[in-house]
């Protein structure tokens, strides 16, 4: 039996074993530290003591973000009548959230000792252990948070064999209508789609490990593309005027996103050494993100991570207009200083966005996100006739189709111009 939540399991020889990831993958393999004991509590204490000692030395190990559950040693299960086994184990409360029916809850006291490998929480924990060394830390943190907040509260003790296509459909529909933890309101469709993807991946992993015979089908969740917000030319001119008037390191970041299409995390990570003034380009190799911090499997605030951009395509070289390049060259700082601060201390995205919103308010403009600067850059490029393939690479998109869908939307004036090219009533043009 394996608990999953603390990465502790009971071995076939009767001993308990704790596993700790102590190194990142090398040559496709991850290094682990193993601790052993006669009881679960003994191993857990050893693990916590080990992590505490290592933290005092300055070492940090990532641990699974699943809530700790009490562990019970397996015991013989009581036989259930055929009538009882046929009863539904789930019902919905008034808020649409799944919970055990009263009879199932009472009977579950005798079922707690069942083999955990048959339950969803076991498969979810094992899938997280499998994904941890092969995905970016930000992705792993997101997966863990989604499982902890959106899947385990309703599915933790559900047998994998009972998660059918109809069950999944009802579960996702309940999430759409009453999935918000704060106010029991509807969840965003994008979040529901993410829940479906993660649930499907867990079930696929369970099938590969022979925990279930087949993967149940999942209903389609259609996500509508969000409307992008592009600054009008008047708004863009007002922001540029304010940035030029202030003339400080932070406003350089605004101008760079307006004329280079950089994401907020990429701007925060940018140093003057990333500029190549001879060739008129800037290299994008890093991004800054704030993630939940993990200590002993529990949330411990957040931390700043400087890492690779979100995709390999985001590793790119961005050409800059001559006028912008000259403006930056005149204000060039030391190679090891950050663009946004002019010092060796970075500005994190949250602080950067707050400062940008204050600038918008100063300009008398409505609220926008930093991404509006990126969207504005792409839109102006399309309007200026930049070819889509080049624009896609400058933006760091993984597919030209993404650029086409988001930004190639001709204006009404352009449409009229094209329609007027038609010959009408037999007239020659």
Coordinates of C-alpha atoms in Angstrom, one line a residue:
X1 CA 0.0 0.0 0.0
X2 CA 1.2 3.5 -0.9
X3 CA 0.0 6.6 0.8
X4 CA 0.8 9.0 -2.1
X5 CA 0.3 12.2 -0.2
X6 CA 3.7 12.2 1.6
X7 CA 5.5 10.1 -1.0
X8 CA 5.7 7.3 1.6
X9 CA 4.8 3.7 1.0
X10 CA 4.6 0.4 2.7
X11 CA 7.0 -2.1 1.2
X12 CA 6.1 -5.8 0.6
X13 CA 8.6 -6.7 3.4
X14 CA 6.4 -4.8 5.9
X15 CA 8.8 -1.8 6.3
X16 CA 7.8 1.8 5.4
X17 CA 9.8 3.8 2.9
X18 CA 10.0 7.5 2.2
X19 CA 11.3 8.8 -1.1
X20 CA 12.8 12.3 -1.6
X21 CA 13.9 13.9 -4.9
X22 CA 17.4 15.2 -4.2
X23 CA 18.6 16.1 -7.7
X24 CA 17.2 17.2 -11.0
X25 CA 17.2 14.7 -13.9
X26 CA 20.6 13.8 -15.3
X27 CA 20.9 11.7 -18.4
X28 CA 17.1 11.0 -18.1
X29 CA 17.4 9.8 -14.5
X30 CA 16.4 11.5 -11.2
X31 CA 18.3 11.0 -7.9
X32 CA 16.4 10.0 -4.8
X33 CA 17.0 9.7 -1.0
X34 CA 15.3 6.7 0.7
X35 CA 14.5 6.5 4.4
X36 CA 13.1 3.4 6.2
X37 CA 11.2 2.6 9.4
X38 CA 8.9 0.2 11.1
X39 CA 5.9 2.5 11.1
X40 CA 4.5 5.3 8.9
X41 CA 5.0 7.9 11.6
X42 CA 8.6 6.8 12.2
X43 CA 9.5 7.3 8.5
X44 CA 7.6 10.6 8.4
X45 CA 9.5 11.9 11.3
X46 CA 12.8 10.8 9.7
X47 CA 11.8 12.6 6.5
X48 CA 10.9 15.9 8.3
X49 CA 14.2 15.8 10.3
X50 CA 16.2 15.2 7.1
X51 CA 14.5 18.1 5.2
X52 CA 14.9 20.4 8.2
X53 CA 18.6 19.6 8.4
X54 CA 19.1 20.1 4.7
X55 CA 17.2 23.4 4.7
X56 CA 19.5 24.6 7.4
X57 CA 22.4 23.8 5.1
X58 CA 20.7 25.8 2.3
X59 CA 19.4 22.9 0.3
X60 CA 15.8 22.9 -0.9
X61 CA 14.0 19.8 -2.2
X62 CA 10.7 19.9 -4.0
X63 CA 8.0 17.8 -2.5
X64 CA 4.5 16.8 -3.7
X65 CA 1.8 19.4 -2.9
X66 CA -0.8 16.9 -1.8
X67 CA -2.6 17.2 1.6
X68 CA -1.4 14.9 4.3
X69 CA -3.9 12.1 5.1
X70 CA -3.9 9.7 8.0
X71 CA -2.7 6.3 7.1
X72 CA -4.2 3.1 8.3
X73 CA -2.6 -0.4 8.1
X74 CA -4.6 -2.7 5.9
X75 CA -7.0 -5.0 7.7
X76 CA -9.5 -7.7 6.3
X77 CA -12.5 -6.0 4.7
X78 CA -16.0 -6.9 5.8
X79 CA -18.2 -8.4 3.1
X80 CA -20.9 -6.2 1.8
X81 CA -24.2 -7.3 0.6
X82 CA -25.0 -7.1 -3.1
X83 CA -27.7 -4.6 -2.3
X84 CA -25.3 -2.3 -0.5
X85 CA -22.6 -2.6 -3.2
X86 CA -25.1 -1.4 -5.8
X87 CA -26.0 1.8 -4.0
X88 CA -24.6 5.1 -5.3
X89 CA -21.6 6.3 -3.4
X90 CA -21.8 9.9 -4.6
X91 CA -24.6 12.5 -4.4
X92 CA -24.7 16.2 -5.1
X93 CA -25.5 18.8 -2.4
X94 CA -27.4 22.0 -3.1
X95 CA -24.3 23.7 -4.4
X96 CA -23.7 20.9 -6.9
X97 CA -20.6 19.7 -5.2
X98 CA -20.1 15.9 -5.0
X99 CA -20.1 14.3 -1.6
X100 CA -20.7 10.8 -0.1
X101 CA -24.2 9.8 0.5
X102 CA -25.0 9.3 4.3
X103 CA -25.2 5.5 3.9
X104 CA -22.0 5.4 1.9
X105 CA -20.3 7.6 4.4
X106 CA -21.2 5.2 7.2
X107 CA -20.1 2.2 5.3
X108 CA -16.9 3.8 4.2
X109 CA -15.6 3.5 7.8
X110 CA -15.2 -0.2 7.1
X111 CA -13.7 0.5 3.7
X112 CA -10.9 2.9 4.7
X113 CA -8.5 0.0 4.9
X114 CA -9.1 -1.0 1.3
X115 CA -6.1 -1.1 -1.0
X116 CA -5.3 2.5 -1.8
X117 CA -4.1 1.6 -5.3
X118 CA -7.7 1.3 -6.3
X119 CA -8.5 4.9 -5.4
X120 CA -8.1 8.1 -7.5
X121 CA -5.8 9.8 -5.0
X122 CA -3.2 7.0 -5.4
X123 CA -3.2 7.4 -9.2
X124 CA -3.1 11.2 -8.9
X125 CA -0.1 11.1 -6.6
X126 CA 1.8 8.6 -8.7
X127 CA 1.1 10.6 -11.9
X128 CA 2.6 13.7 -10.1
X129 CA 5.7 11.8 -9.1
X130 CA 6.0 10.7 -12.7
X131 CA 5.6 14.3 -14.1
X132 CA 7.8 16.1 -11.5
X133 CA 11.2 15.4 -13.1
X134 CA 10.1 15.8 -16.7
X135 CA 8.2 19.2 -16.7
X136 CA 9.1 22.7 -15.8
X137 CA 8.7 23.6 -12.1
X138 CA 6.0 26.1 -12.9
X139 CA 4.0 23.4 -14.8
X140 CA 4.5 20.9 -11.9
X141 CA 3.2 23.5 -9.4
X142 CA 0.2 24.2 -11.5
X143 CA -0.6 20.5 -11.9
X144 CA -0.2 20.0 -8.1
X145 CA -2.5 22.9 -7.3
X146 CA -5.2 21.8 -9.7
X147 CA -5.2 18.3 -8.3
X148 CA -5.2 19.5 -4.7
X149 CA -7.9 22.2 -5.2
X150 CA -10.1 20.9 -8.0
X151 CA -9.8 17.1 -8.1
X152 CA -9.0 15.6 -4.7
X153 CA -11.7 17.3 -2.7
X154 CA -14.4 15.3 -4.7
X155 CA -12.4 12.4 -6.2
X156 CA -9.8 11.4 -3.6
X157 CA -11.4 8.3 -2.2
X158 CA -13.4 7.4 -5.4
X159 CA -12.4 3.9 -6.8
X160 CA -10.8 4.4 -10.2
X161 CA -13.3 1.8 -11.7
X162 CA -16.2 4.0 -10.8
X163 CA -14.9 7.0 -12.8
X164 CA -16.9 6.4 -16.0
X165 CA -17.7 8.7 -18.9
X166 CA -21.0 9.6 -17.4
X167 CA -19.3 10.3 -14.0
X168 CA -16.8 12.6 -15.7
X169 CA -19.5 14.4 -17.6
X170 CA -21.5 15.0 -14.4
X171 CA -18.3 16.1 -12.5
X172 CA -17.2 18.6 -15.2
X173 CA -20.8 20.0 -15.4
X174 CA -20.8 20.5 -11.7
X175 CA -17.5 22.3 -11.9
X176 CA -18.9 24.6 -14.6
X177 CA -21.9 25.6 -12.4
X178 CA -20.5 25.5 -8.9
X179 CA -16.8 24.9 -9.0
X180 CA -15.5 28.1 -7.4
X181 CA -14.1 27.5 -4.0
X182 CA -14.6 31.0 -2.8
X183 CA -18.3 31.6 -3.5
X184 CA -19.5 28.3 -5.0
X185 CA -20.0 30.1 -8.3
X186 CA -19.2 28.9 -11.9
X187 CA -15.7 28.1 -12.9
X188 CA -14.1 29.7 -16.0
X189 CA -14.4 27.4 -19.0
X190 CA -10.6 27.5 -19.5
X191 CA -10.2 26.2 -15.9
X192 CA -12.7 23.4 -16.5
X193 CA -10.8 22.5 -19.7
X194 CA -7.6 22.3 -17.7
X195 CA -9.3 20.1 -15.1
X196 CA -10.4 17.8 -17.9
X197 CA -6.9 17.5 -19.4
X198 CA -5.3 16.7 -16.1
X199 CA -8.0 14.2 -15.1
X200 CA -7.6 12.5 -18.5
X201 CA -3.8 12.3 -18.1
X202 CA -4.2 10.7 -14.6
X203 CA -6.6 8.1 -16.0
X204 CA -4.3 7.4 -18.9
X205 CA -1.4 6.8 -16.5
X206 CA -3.6 4.6 -14.4
X207 CA -4.4 2.5 -17.5
X208 CA -0.7 2.2 -18.4
X209 CA 0.0 0.9 -14.9
X210 CA -2.9 -1.6 -15.2
X211 CA -4.9 0.1 -12.5
X212 CA -7.9 0.4 -14.8
X213 CA -8.7 -1.7 -17.9
X214 CA -9.7 1.1 -20.2
X215 CA -9.6 4.9 -20.3
X216 CA -13.2 6.4 -20.1
X217 CA -14.0 9.0 -22.8
X218 CA -14.2 12.6 -21.7
X219 CA -16.8 15.1 -23.0
X220 CA -15.5 17.9 -25.1
X221 CA -15.0 21.3 -23.3
X222 CA -15.0 24.1 -25.9
X223 CA -12.8 27.1 -24.8
X224 CA -13.6 30.3 -26.6
X225 CA -10.6 32.5 -27.4
X226 CA -10.4 35.5 -25.2
X227 CA -10.8 38.9 -26.9
X228 CA -7.4 40.5 -27.1
X229 CA -7.1 44.1 -26.0
X230 CA -5.2 46.4 -28.4
X231 CA -4.3 50.0 -27.6
X232 CA -5.7 52.5 -30.0
X233 CA -3.2 54.7 -31.8
X234 CA -4.2 57.6 -29.6
X235 CA -3.8 55.5 -26.4
X236 CA -0.4 54.2 -27.6
X237 CA 0.8 57.8 -28.4
X238 CA -0.3 58.9 -24.9
X239 CA 1.6 56.1 -23.2
X240 CA 4.7 56.8 -25.3
X241 CA 4.6 60.5 -24.4
X242 CA 4.4 59.7 -20.7
X243 CA 7.2 57.1 -21.0
X244 CA 9.5 59.5 -22.8
X245 CA 8.7 62.3 -20.3
X246 CA 9.6 60.2 -17.3
X247 CA 12.7 58.7 -19.1
X248 CA 13.6 56.1 -16.4
X249 CA 14.6 52.4 -16.6
X250 CA 11.1 51.2 -16.0
X251 CA 9.6 53.1 -19.0
X252 CA 12.3 51.4 -21.2
X253 CA 10.5 48.2 -20.5
X254 CA 7.2 49.6 -21.7
X255 CA 8.8 50.9 -24.9
X256 CA 10.5 47.6 -25.5
X257 CA 7.2 45.6 -25.3
X258 CA 5.5 48.2 -27.6
X259 CA 8.2 47.8 -30.2
X260 CA 9.4 44.2 -29.6
X261 CA 6.4 42.3 -28.3
X262 CA 8.0 41.0 -25.1
X263 CA 6.0 39.3 -22.4
X264 CA 6.1 40.8 -18.9
X265 CA 8.2 38.0 -17.4
X266 CA 10.7 38.3 -20.3
X267 CA 11.1 42.1 -19.7
X268 CA 11.6 41.5 -16.0
X269 CA 14.4 39.0 -16.7
X270 CA 16.2 41.2 -19.3
X271 CA 19.6 42.5 -18.6
X272 CA 21.6 45.1 -20.7
X273 CA 24.0 42.3 -21.6
X274 CA 21.2 40.7 -23.6
X275 CA 21.3 43.6 -26.1
X276 CA 23.4 43.3 -29.3
X277 CA 23.6 47.0 -30.4
X278 CA 25.9 46.1 -33.3
X279 CA 23.3 43.8 -34.9
X280 CA 20.3 45.8 -33.5
X281 CA 18.7 42.9 -31.6
X282 CA 17.9 41.7 -28.1
X283 CA 18.1 38.0 -27.0
X284 CA 15.2 36.5 -25.1
X285 CA 16.6 33.5 -23.0
X286 CA 15.0 33.9 -19.6
X287 CA 11.7 34.8 -17.9
X288 CA 10.7 35.7 -14.3
X289 CA 7.7 33.9 -12.6
X290 CA 6.3 33.8 -9.1
X291 CA 5.5 30.3 -8.0
X292 CA 4.0 28.7 -4.9
X293 CA 6.9 27.5 -2.6
X294 CA 6.9 23.9 -1.5
X295 CA 8.2 22.7 1.8
X296 CA 7.4 19.3 3.2
X297 CA 4.6 18.9 0.7
X298 CA 2.8 22.0 2.0
X299 CA 2.3 25.5 0.6
X300 CA 4.8 27.9 2.1
X301 CA 4.1 31.3 0.4
X302 CA 5.6 32.0 -3.0
X303 CA 9.0 32.4 -4.5
X304 CA 10.6 34.1 -7.6
X305 CA 12.0 31.8 -10.3
X306 CA 14.3 32.9 -13.1
X307 CA 14.1 30.2 -15.8
X308 CA 13.7 29.5 -19.5
X309 CA 10.7 31.0 -21.3
X310 CA 7.5 29.0 -21.6
X311 CA 8.4 27.2 -24.8
X312 CA 11.5 26.5 -26.9
X313 CA 10.1 28.9 -29.6
X314 CA 10.2 31.7 -27.0
X315 CA 14.0 31.4 -27.0
X316 CA 14.5 34.0 -29.8
X317 CA 16.3 37.0 -31.1
X318 CA 14.1 40.1 -31.6
X319 CA 15.1 42.8 -34.0
X320 CA 14.4 46.4 -32.9
X321 CA 13.5 49.5 -35.0
X322 CA 16.5 51.9 -35.6
X323 CA 14.9 54.8 -33.7
X324 CA 14.2 52.6 -30.7
X325 CA 17.6 51.0 -30.8
X326 CA 19.3 54.4 -30.8
X327 CA 17.1 55.6 -27.8
X328 CA 18.2 52.5 -25.8
X329 CA 21.8 52.8 -26.8
X330 CA 22.0 56.3 -25.4
X331 CA 20.7 54.9 -22.0
X332 CA 22.7 51.7 -22.0
X333 CA 23.7 50.3 -18.5
X334 CA 26.2 47.8 -17.3
X335 CA 25.8 44.3 -18.8
X336 CA 24.9 42.7 -15.4
X337 CA 22.2 45.2 -14.5
X338 CA 18.5 44.7 -15.2
X339 CA 16.7 46.8 -17.8
X340 CA 13.8 47.7 -15.5
X341 CA 15.7 48.7 -12.5
X342 CA 19.2 49.8 -13.7
X343 CA 20.6 47.8 -10.9
X344 CA 21.6 44.1 -10.2
X345 CA 18.2 43.6 -8.4
X346 CA 15.3 42.6 -10.6
X347 CA 11.7 43.8 -10.6
X348 CA 9.2 41.0 -10.3
X349 CA 6.2 40.8 -12.7
X350 CA 3.7 41.6 -9.9
X351 CA 5.4 44.9 -9.0
X352 CA 6.0 45.7 -12.7
X353 CA 2.3 45.3 -13.5
X354 CA 1.2 47.5 -10.6
X355 CA 3.6 50.2 -11.7
X356 CA 2.3 50.0 -15.2
X357 CA -1.3 50.4 -14.1
X358 CA -0.3 53.5 -12.1
X359 CA 1.2 54.9 -15.3
X360 CA -2.1 54.2 -17.2
X361 CA -4.1 56.0 -14.5
X362 CA -1.7 58.9 -14.8
X363 CA -2.3 59.0 -18.5
X364 CA -6.1 59.0 -17.9
X365 CA -6.5 55.7 -19.7
X366 CA -8.7 52.7 -18.8
X367 CA -7.2 49.6 -17.2
X368 CA -5.0 47.3 -19.4
X369 CA -2.7 44.4 -18.7
X370 CA 1.0 44.4 -19.8
X371 CA 0.0 41.8 -22.5
X372 CA -1.9 44.6 -24.2
X373 CA 1.5 46.1 -25.2
X374 CA 2.4 42.8 -26.8
X375 CA -0.9 42.6 -28.6
X376 CA -0.5 46.2 -29.8
X377 CA 3.0 45.5 -31.2
X378 CA 1.7 42.5 -33.2
X379 CA -1.4 44.4 -34.5
X380 CA 0.8 47.3 -35.7
X381 CA 3.1 44.9 -37.4
X382 CA 0.2 43.3 -39.3
X383 CA -1.2 46.8 -40.2
X384 CA 2.3 47.7 -41.5
X385 CA 2.5 44.6 -43.8
X386 CA 5.0 42.6 -41.8
X387 CA 4.9 39.0 -43.1
X388 CA 3.2 36.5 -40.7
X389 CA 6.0 34.0 -40.6
X390 CA 8.5 36.7 -39.5
X391 CA 6.0 38.1 -36.9
X392 CA 5.3 34.6 -35.6
X393 CA 9.0 34.1 -34.9
X394 CA 9.4 37.5 -33.3
X395 CA 6.5 36.8 -31.0
X396 CA 7.9 33.4 -30.1
X397 CA 4.7 31.6 -31.2
X398 CA 5.1 27.8 -31.6
X399 CA 2.9 27.9 -34.8
X400 CA 2.1 30.5 -37.5
X401 CA -1.5 29.5 -37.1
X402 CA -1.5 31.1 -33.6
X403 CA -0.4 34.4 -35.0
X404 CA -2.9 34.2 -37.9
X405 CA -5.9 33.5 -35.5
X406 CA -5.0 36.2 -33.0
X407 CA -3.9 39.1 -35.1
X408 CA -4.8 38.8 -38.8
X409 CA -8.2 40.5 -38.6
X410 CA -8.7 43.1 -41.3
X411 CA -10.5 46.3 -40.4
X412 CA -13.8 47.3 -41.9
X413 CA -12.1 49.9 -44.1
X414 CA -9.8 47.2 -45.5
X415 CA -12.8 44.9 -46.1
X416 CA -14.6 47.7 -48.0
X417 CA -11.5 48.4 -50.1
X418 CA -11.3 44.7 -51.1
X419 CA -15.1 44.5 -51.9
X420 CA -14.9 47.6 -54.1
X421 CA -12.4 45.8 -56.3
X422 CA -15.3 43.7 -57.6
X423 CA -16.8 44.7 -61.0
X424 CA -20.5 45.6 -60.7
X425 CA -23.3 45.6 -63.3
X426 CA -21.0 44.7 -66.1
X427 CA -18.8 47.8 -65.6
X428 CA -15.1 47.5 -66.4
X429 CA -12.7 48.7 -63.7

